[in-house]
Coordinates of N, CA and C in Angstrom, one line a residue:
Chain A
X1 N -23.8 66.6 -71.5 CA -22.4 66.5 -71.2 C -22.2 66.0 -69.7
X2 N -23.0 66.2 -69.0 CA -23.0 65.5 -67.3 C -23.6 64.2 -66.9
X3 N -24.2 63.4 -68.3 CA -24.0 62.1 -68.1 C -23.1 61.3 -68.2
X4 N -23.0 60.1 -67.3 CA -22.5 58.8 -67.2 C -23.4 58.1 -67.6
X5 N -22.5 57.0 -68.9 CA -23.6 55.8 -69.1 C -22.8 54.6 -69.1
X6 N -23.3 53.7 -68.0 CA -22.8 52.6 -67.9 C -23.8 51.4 -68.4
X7 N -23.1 50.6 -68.7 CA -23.4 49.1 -68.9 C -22.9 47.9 -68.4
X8 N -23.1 46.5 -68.5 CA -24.6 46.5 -68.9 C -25.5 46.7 -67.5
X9 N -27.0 46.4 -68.2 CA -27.9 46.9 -67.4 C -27.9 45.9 -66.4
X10 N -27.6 44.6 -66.5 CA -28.0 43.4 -65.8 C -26.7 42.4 -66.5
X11 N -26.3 41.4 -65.7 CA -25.6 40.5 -65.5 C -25.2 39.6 -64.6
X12 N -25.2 38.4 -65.1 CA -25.0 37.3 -64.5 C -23.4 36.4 -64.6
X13 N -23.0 36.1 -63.3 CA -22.5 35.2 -63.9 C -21.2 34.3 -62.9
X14 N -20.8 33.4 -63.3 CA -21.2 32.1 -62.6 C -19.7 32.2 -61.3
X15 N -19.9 31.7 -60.0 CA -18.9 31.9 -59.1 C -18.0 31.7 -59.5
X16 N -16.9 32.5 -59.3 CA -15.8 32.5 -59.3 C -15.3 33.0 -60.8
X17 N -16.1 33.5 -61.3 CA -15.9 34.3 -62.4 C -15.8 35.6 -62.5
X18 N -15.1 36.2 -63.8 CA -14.8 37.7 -63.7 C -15.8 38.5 -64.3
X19 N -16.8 39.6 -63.1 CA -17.4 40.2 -63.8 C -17.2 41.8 -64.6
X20 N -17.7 42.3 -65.2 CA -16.9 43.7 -66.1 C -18.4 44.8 -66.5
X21 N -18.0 45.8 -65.5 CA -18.9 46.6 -65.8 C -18.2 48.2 -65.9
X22 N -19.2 48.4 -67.3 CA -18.4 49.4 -68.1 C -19.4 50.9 -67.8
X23 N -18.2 52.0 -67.9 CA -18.9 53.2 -67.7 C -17.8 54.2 -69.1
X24 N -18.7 54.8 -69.7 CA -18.5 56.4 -70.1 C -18.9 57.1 -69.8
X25 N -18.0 58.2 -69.6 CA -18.4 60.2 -69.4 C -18.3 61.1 -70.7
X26 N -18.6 61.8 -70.6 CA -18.4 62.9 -71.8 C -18.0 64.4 -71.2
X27 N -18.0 64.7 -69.5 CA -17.4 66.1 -69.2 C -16.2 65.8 -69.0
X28 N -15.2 66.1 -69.3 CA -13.3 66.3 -68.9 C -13.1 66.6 -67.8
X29 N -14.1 68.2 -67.6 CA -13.8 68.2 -66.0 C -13.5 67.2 -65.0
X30 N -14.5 66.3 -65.0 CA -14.7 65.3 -63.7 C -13.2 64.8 -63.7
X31 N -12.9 64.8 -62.1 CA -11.8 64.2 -61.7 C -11.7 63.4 -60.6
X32 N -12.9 62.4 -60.4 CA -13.5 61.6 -59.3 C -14.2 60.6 -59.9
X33 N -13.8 59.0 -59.6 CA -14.6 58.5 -60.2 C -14.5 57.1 -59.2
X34 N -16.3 57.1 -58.5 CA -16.4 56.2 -57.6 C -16.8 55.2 -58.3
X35 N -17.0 54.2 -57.6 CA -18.0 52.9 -57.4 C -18.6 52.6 -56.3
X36 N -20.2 52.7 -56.4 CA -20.6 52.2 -55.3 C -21.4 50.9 -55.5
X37 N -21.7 50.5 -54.0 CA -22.6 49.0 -54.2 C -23.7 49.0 -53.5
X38 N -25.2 48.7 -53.8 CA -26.0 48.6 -53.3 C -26.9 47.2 -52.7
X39 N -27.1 47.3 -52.3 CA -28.2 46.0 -51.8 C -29.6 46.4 -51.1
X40 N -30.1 45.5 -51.7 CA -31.6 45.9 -51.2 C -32.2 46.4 -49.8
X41 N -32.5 47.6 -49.5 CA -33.0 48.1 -48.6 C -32.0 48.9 -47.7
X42 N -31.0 48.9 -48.7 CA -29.5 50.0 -48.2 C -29.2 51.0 -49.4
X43 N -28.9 51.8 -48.6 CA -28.0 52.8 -49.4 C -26.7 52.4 -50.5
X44 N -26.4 53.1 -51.3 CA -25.1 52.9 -51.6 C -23.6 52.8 -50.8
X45 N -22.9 52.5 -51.1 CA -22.5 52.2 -50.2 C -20.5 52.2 -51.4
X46 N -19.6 53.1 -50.6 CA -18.6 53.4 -51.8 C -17.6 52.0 -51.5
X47 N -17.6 51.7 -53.0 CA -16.7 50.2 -53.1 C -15.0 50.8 -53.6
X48 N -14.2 51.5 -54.4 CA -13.5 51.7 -54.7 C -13.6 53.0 -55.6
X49 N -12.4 53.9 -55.6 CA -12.8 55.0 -56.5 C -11.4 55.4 -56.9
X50 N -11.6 56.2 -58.3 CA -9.9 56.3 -59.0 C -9.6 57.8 -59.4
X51 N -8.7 58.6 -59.4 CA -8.3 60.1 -60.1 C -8.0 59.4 -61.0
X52 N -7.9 60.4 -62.2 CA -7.4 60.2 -63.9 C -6.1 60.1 -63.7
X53 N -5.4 60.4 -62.9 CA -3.7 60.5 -63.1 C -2.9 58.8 -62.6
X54 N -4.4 58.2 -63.0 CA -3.5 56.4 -62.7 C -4.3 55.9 -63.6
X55 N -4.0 54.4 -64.1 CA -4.5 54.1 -64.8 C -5.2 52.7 -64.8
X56 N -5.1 52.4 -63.4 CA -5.4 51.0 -62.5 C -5.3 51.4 -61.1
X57 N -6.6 51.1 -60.6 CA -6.3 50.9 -58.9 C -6.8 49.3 -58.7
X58 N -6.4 48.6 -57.5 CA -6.6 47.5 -57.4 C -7.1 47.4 -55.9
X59 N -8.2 46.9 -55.6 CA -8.3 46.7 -53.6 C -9.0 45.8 -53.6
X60 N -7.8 44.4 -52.7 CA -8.7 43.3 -53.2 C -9.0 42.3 -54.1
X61 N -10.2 41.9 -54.6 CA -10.7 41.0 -55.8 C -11.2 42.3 -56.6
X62 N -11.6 43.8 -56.2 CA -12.2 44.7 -56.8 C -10.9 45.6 -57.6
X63 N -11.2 46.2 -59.2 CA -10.4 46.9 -59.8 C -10.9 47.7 -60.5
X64 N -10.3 48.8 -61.0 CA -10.9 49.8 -61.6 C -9.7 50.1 -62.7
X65 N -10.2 50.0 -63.9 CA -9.3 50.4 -65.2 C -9.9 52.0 -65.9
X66 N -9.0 52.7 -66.1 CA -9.5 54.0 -66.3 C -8.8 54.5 -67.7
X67 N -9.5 54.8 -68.5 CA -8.7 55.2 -69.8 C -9.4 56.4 -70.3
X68 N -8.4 57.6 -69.9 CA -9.0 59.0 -70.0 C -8.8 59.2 -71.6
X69 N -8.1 58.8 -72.4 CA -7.8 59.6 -74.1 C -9.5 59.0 -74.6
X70 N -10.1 57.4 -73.9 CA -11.5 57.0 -74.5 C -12.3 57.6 -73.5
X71 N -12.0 58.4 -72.3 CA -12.9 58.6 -71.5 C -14.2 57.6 -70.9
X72 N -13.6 56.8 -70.5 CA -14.0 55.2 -70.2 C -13.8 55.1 -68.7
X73 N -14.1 54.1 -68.0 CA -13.5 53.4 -67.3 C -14.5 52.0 -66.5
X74 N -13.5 51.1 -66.0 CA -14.6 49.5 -66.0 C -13.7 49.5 -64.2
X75 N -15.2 48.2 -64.0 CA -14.9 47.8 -62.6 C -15.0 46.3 -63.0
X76 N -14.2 45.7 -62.6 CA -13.6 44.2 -62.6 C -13.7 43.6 -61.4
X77 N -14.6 42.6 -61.0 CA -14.6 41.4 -59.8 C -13.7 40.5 -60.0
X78 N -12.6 40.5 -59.4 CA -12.5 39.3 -60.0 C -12.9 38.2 -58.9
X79 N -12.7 36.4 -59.4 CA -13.0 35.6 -57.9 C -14.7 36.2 -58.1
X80 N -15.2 36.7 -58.5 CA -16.7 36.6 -58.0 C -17.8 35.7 -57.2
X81 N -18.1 35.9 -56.3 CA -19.0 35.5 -55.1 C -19.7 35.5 -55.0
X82 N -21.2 34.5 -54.4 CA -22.3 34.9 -54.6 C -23.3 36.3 -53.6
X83 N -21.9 36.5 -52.6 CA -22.3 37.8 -51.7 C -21.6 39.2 -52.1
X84 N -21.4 39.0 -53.9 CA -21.3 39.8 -54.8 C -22.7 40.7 -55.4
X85 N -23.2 39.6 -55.6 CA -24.8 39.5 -56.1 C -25.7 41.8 -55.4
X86 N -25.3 42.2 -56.2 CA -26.1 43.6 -55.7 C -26.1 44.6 -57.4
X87 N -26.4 46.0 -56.9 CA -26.0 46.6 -57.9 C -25.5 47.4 -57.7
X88 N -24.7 47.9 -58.7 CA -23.8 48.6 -58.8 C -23.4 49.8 -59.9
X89 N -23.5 51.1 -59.1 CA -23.0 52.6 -59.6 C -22.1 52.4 -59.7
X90 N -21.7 53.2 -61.0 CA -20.6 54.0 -61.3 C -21.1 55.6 -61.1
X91 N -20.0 56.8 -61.0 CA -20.3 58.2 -60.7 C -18.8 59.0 -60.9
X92 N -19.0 60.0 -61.1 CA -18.1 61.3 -61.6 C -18.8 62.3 -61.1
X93 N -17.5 62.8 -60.5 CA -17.4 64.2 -59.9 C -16.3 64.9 -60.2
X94 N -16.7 66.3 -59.8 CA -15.4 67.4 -60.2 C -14.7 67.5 -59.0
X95 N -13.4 66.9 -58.6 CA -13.6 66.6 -56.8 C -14.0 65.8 -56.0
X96 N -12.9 65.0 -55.2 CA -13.2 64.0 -54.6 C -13.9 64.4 -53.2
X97 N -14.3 65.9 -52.7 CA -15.0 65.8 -51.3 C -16.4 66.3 -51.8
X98 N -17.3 67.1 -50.9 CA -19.0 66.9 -51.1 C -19.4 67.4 -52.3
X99 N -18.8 67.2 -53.5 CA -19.3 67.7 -54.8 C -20.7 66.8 -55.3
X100 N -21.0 67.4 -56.3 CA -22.2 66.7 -56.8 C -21.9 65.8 -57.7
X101 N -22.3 64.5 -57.4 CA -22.1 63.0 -58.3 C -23.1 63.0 -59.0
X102 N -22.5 62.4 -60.3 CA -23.4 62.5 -61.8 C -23.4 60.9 -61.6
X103 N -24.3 59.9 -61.4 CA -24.5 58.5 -61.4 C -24.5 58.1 -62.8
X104 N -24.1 56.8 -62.8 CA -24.8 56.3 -64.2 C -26.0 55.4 -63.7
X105 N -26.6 54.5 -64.6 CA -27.7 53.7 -64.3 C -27.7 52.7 -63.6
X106 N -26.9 52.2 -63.2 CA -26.6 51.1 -62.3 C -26.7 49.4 -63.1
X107 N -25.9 48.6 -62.6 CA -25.9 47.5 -63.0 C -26.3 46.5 -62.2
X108 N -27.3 45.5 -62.5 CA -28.0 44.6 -61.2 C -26.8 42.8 -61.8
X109 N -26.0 42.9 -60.6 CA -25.3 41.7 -60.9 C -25.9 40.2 -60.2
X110 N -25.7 39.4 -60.9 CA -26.2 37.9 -59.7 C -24.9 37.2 -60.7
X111 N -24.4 36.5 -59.2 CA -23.8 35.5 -59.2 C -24.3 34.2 -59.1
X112 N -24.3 33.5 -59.7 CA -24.8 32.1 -59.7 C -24.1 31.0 -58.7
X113 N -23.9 30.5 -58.1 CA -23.2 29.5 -57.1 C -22.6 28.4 -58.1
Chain B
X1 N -18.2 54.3 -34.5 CA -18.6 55.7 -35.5 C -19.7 55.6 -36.0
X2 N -20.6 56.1 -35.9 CA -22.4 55.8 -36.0 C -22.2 56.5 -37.6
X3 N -23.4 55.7 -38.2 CA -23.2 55.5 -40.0 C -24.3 57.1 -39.7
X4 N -25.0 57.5 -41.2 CA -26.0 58.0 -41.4 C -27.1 57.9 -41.4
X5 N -27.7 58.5 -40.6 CA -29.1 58.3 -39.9 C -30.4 58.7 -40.2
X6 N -31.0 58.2 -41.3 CA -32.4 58.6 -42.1 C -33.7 58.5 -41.0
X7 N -34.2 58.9 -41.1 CA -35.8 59.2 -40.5 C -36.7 59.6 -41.3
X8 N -37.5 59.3 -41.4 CA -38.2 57.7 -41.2 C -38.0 56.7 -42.4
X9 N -38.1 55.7 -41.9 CA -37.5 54.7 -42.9 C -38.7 54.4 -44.3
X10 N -39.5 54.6 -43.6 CA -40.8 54.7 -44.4 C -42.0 55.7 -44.5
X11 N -42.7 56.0 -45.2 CA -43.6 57.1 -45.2 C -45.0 56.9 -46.7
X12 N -46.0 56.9 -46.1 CA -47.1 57.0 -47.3 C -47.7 58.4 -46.9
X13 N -47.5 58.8 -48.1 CA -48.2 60.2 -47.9 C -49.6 60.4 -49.1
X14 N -50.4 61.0 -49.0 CA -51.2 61.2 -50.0 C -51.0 62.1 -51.3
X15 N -51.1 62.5 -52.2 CA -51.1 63.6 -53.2 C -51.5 64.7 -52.2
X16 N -51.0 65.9 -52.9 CA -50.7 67.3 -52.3 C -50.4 67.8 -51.0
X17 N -49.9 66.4 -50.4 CA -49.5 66.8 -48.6 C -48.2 67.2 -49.0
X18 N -47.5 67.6 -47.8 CA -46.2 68.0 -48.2 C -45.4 66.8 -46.8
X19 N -43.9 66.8 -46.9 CA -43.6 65.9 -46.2 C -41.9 66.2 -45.8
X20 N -41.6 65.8 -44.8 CA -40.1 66.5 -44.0 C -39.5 65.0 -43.7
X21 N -38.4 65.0 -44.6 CA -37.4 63.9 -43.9 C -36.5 64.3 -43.5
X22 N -35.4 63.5 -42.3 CA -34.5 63.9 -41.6 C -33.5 63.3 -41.6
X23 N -32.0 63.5 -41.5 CA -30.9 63.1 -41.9 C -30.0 63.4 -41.0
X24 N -29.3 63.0 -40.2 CA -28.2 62.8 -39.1 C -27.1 62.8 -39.7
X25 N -26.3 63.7 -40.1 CA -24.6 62.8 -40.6 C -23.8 62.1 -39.8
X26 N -22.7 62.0 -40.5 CA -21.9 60.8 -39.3 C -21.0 62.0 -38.0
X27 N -20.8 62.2 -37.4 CA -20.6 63.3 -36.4 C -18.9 63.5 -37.1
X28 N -18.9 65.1 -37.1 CA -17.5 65.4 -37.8 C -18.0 66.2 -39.3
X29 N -18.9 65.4 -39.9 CA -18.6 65.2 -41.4 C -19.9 66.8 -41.5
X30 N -19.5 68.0 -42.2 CA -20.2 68.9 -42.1 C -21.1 69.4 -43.7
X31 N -21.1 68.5 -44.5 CA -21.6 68.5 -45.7 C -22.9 67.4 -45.6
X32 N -23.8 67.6 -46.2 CA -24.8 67.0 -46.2 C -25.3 66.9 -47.4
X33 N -25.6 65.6 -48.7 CA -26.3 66.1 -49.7 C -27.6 65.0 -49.6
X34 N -28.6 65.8 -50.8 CA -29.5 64.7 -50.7 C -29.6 64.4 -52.5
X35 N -29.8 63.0 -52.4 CA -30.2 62.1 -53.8 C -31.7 61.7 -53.7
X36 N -32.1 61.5 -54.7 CA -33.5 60.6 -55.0 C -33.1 59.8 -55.8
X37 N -33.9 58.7 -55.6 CA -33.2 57.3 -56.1 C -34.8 56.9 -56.6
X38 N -34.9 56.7 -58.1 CA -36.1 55.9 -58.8 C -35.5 54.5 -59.7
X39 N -36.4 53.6 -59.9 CA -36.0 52.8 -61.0 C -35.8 53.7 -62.4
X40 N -36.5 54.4 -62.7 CA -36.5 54.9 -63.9 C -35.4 56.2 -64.6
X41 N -35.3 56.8 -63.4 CA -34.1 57.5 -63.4 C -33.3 57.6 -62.4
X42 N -33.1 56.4 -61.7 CA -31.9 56.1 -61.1 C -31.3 56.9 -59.9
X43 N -30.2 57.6 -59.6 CA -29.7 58.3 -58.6 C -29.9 59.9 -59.2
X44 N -30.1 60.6 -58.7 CA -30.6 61.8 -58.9 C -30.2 62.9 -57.9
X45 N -29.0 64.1 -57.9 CA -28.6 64.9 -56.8 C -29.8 66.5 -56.3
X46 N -30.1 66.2 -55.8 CA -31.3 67.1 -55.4 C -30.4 68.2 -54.9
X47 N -29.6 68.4 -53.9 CA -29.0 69.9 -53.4 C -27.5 69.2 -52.2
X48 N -27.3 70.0 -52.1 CA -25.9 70.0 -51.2 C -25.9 71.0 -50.2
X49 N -25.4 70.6 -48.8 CA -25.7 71.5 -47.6 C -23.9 71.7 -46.7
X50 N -23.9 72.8 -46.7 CA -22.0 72.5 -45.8 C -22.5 74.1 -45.1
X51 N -22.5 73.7 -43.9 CA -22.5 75.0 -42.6 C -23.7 75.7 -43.4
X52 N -24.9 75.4 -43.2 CA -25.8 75.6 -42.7 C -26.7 76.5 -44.6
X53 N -25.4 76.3 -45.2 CA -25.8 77.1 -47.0 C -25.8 75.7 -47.4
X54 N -26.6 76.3 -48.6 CA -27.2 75.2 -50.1 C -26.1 75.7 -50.8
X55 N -25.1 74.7 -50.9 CA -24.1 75.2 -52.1 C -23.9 74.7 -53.2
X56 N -24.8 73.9 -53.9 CA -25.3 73.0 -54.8 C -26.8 72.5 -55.0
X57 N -27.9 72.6 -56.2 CA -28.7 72.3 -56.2 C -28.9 72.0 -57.9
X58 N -29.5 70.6 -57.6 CA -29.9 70.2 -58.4 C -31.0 70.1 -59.6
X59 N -31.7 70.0 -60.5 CA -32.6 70.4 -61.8 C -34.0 69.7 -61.1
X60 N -34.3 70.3 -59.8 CA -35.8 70.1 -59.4 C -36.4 71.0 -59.1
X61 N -37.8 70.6 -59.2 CA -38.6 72.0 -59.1 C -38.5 72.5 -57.3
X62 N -39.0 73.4 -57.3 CA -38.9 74.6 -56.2 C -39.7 74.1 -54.7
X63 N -40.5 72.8 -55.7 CA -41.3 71.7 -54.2 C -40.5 71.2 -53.6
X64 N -39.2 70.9 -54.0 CA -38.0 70.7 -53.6 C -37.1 70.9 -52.7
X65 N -37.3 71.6 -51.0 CA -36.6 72.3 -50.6 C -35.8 71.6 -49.6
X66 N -34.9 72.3 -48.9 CA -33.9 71.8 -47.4 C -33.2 72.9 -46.5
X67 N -32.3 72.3 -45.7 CA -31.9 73.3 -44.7 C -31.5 72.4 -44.3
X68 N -30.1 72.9 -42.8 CA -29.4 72.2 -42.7 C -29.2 73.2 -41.1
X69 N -29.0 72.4 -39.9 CA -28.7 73.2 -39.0 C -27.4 73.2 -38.2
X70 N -27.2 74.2 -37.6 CA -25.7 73.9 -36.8 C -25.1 72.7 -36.3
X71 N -25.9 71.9 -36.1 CA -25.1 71.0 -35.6 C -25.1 69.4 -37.1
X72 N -25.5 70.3 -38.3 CA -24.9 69.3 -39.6 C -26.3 68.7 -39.8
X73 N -27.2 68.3 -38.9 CA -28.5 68.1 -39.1 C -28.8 68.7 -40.3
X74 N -29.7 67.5 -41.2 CA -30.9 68.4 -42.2 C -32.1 67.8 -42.7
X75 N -32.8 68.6 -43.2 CA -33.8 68.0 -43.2 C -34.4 68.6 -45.1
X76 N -35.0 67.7 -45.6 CA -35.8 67.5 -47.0 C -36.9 67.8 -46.6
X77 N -37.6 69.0 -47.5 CA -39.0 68.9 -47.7 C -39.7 69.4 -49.0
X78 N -40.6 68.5 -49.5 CA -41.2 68.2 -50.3 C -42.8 68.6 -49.9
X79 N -42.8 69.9 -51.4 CA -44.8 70.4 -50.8 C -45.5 70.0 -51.9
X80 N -46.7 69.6 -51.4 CA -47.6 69.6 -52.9 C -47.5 68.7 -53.5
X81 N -46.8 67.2 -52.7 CA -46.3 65.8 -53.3 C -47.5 65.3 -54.7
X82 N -46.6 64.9 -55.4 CA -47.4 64.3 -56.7 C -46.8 62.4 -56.7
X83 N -47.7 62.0 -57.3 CA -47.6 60.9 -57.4 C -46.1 60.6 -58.1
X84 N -45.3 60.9 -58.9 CA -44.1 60.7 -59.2 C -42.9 61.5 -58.3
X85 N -43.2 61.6 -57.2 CA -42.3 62.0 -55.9 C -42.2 60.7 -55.4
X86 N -42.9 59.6 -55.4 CA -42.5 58.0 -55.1 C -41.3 57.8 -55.1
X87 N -40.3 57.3 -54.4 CA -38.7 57.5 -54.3 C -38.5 57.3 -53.4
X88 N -37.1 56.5 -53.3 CA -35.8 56.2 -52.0 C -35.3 57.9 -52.2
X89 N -35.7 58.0 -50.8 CA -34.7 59.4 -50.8 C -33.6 59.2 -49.6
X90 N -32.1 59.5 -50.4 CA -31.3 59.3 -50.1 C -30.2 60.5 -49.3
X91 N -29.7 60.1 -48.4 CA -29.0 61.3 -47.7 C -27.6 61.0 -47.7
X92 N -26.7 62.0 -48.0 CA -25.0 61.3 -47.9 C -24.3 62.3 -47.0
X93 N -23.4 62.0 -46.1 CA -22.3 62.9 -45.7 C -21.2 63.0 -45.8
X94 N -20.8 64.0 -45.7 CA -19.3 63.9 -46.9 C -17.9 64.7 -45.5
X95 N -17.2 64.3 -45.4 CA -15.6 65.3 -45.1 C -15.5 66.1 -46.2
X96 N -14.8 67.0 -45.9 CA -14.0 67.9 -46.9 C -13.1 67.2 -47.5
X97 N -12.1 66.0 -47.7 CA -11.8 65.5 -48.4 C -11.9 63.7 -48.8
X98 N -12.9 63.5 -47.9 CA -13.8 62.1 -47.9 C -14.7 62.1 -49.1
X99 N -14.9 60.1 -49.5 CA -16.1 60.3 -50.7 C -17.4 60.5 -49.9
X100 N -18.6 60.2 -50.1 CA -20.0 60.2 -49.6 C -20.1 59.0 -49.3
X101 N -21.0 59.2 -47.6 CA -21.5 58.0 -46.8 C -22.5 58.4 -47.1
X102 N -23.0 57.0 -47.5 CA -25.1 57.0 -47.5 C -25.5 57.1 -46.1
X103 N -26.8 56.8 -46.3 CA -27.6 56.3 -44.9 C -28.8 55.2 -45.9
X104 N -29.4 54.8 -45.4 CA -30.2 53.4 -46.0 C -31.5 54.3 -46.8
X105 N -31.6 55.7 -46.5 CA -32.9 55.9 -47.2 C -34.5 56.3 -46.7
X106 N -35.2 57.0 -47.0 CA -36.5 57.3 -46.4 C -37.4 56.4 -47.8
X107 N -38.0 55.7 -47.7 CA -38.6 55.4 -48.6 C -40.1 56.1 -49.1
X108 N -40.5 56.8 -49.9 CA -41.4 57.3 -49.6 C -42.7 57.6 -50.8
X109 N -43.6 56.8 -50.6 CA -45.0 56.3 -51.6 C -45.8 57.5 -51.2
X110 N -46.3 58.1 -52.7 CA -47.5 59.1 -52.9 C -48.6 58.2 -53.0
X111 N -49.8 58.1 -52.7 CA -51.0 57.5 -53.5 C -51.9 58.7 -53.2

């Protein structure tokens, strides 16, 4: 019940295109739900994050769609870049300050030029 | 505003040594947690530190330990390293109502 599993594992795809990466939970509790970005030889690093009580946040070319009745939610590039190119967590917590984040597997994106 | 500050960036250690990594938070932020990060199981929450208590720990064994000192400093240590302790170990600091800042990671190889 305290996994996240997101998809897909790997994706490509071509500049300026929209990329879509998908996460489900299965605890209700959680009422935090980041996105982070990684790049090689760095930490995570937090890209955008949403409460259940909206059902779109938007910053940017970056979006987050959240649909609590499927217990779902996706992160949307749009405009995709090739200094997009990293991977990328999704995570759930009970609590948006130092609570413990349940990761999902991460997604390794490349943009093509 | 100085990020999160991992020490040492790298580390080979042998099987059954034990090993102390060190983490700086961003000055202010009084929560401290640590992750391990594998290809194979991915991001992983090892424990949580706020004034100087473990107030969260995660499904690892007892080689597993930390502490955290007055001034938000903390430190990871791992005894009796085994070859699948291989891992980015990760440090984050948190506000009371802030998400988690990384720091880049201690990288750290058993052979």
């Amino acid at each position: 019940q305290q996994q996240v599993k997101q998809s897909p594992q790997s994706l490509i795809v071509q500049k300026g295109g929209i990329s879509i990466i998908n996460c489900a939970y299965e605890n209700t509790a959680f009422d935090y739900f980041p996105w982070y970005q990684q790049f090689p030889g760095k930490g995570p690093a937090l890209l955008i994050a949403i409460r259940p009580d909206v059902s779109e946040k938007k910053e940017g070319r970056f979006t987050i769609s959240f649909n609590k009745s499927a217990k779902q939610f996706s992160l949307h590039i749009m405009d995709s870049q090739p200094g997009d190119s990293a991977t990328y967590f999704c995570a759930a917590s009970k609590g948006q300050g130092a609570q413990k984040l349940v990761f999902g597997q991460g997604t390794r994106l490349t943009i093509n030029p | 505003k100085a990020g999160v500050t991992q020490t040492p960036r790298y580390l080979i250690k042998t099987r059954g040594q034990q090993v102390t990594l060190s983490c700086s938070p961003i000055s202010g932020h009084r929560s401290v947690s640590w992750y391990q990060q594998t290809p194979g199981q991915g991001l992983q929450f090892l424990f949580e530190y706020f004034s100087e208590t473990q107030r969260n720990k995660g499904n690892f064994p007892g080689r597993f330990s930390g502490r955290q000192f007055s001034n938000s400093r903390s430190e990871m240590n791992v005894s009796t390293l085994e070859l699948g302790d291989s891992a980015l170990y990760l440090c984050a600091s948190s506000s009371s109502v802030g998400g988690y800042t990384f720091g880049s990671g201690t990288r750290l190889t058993v052979v």
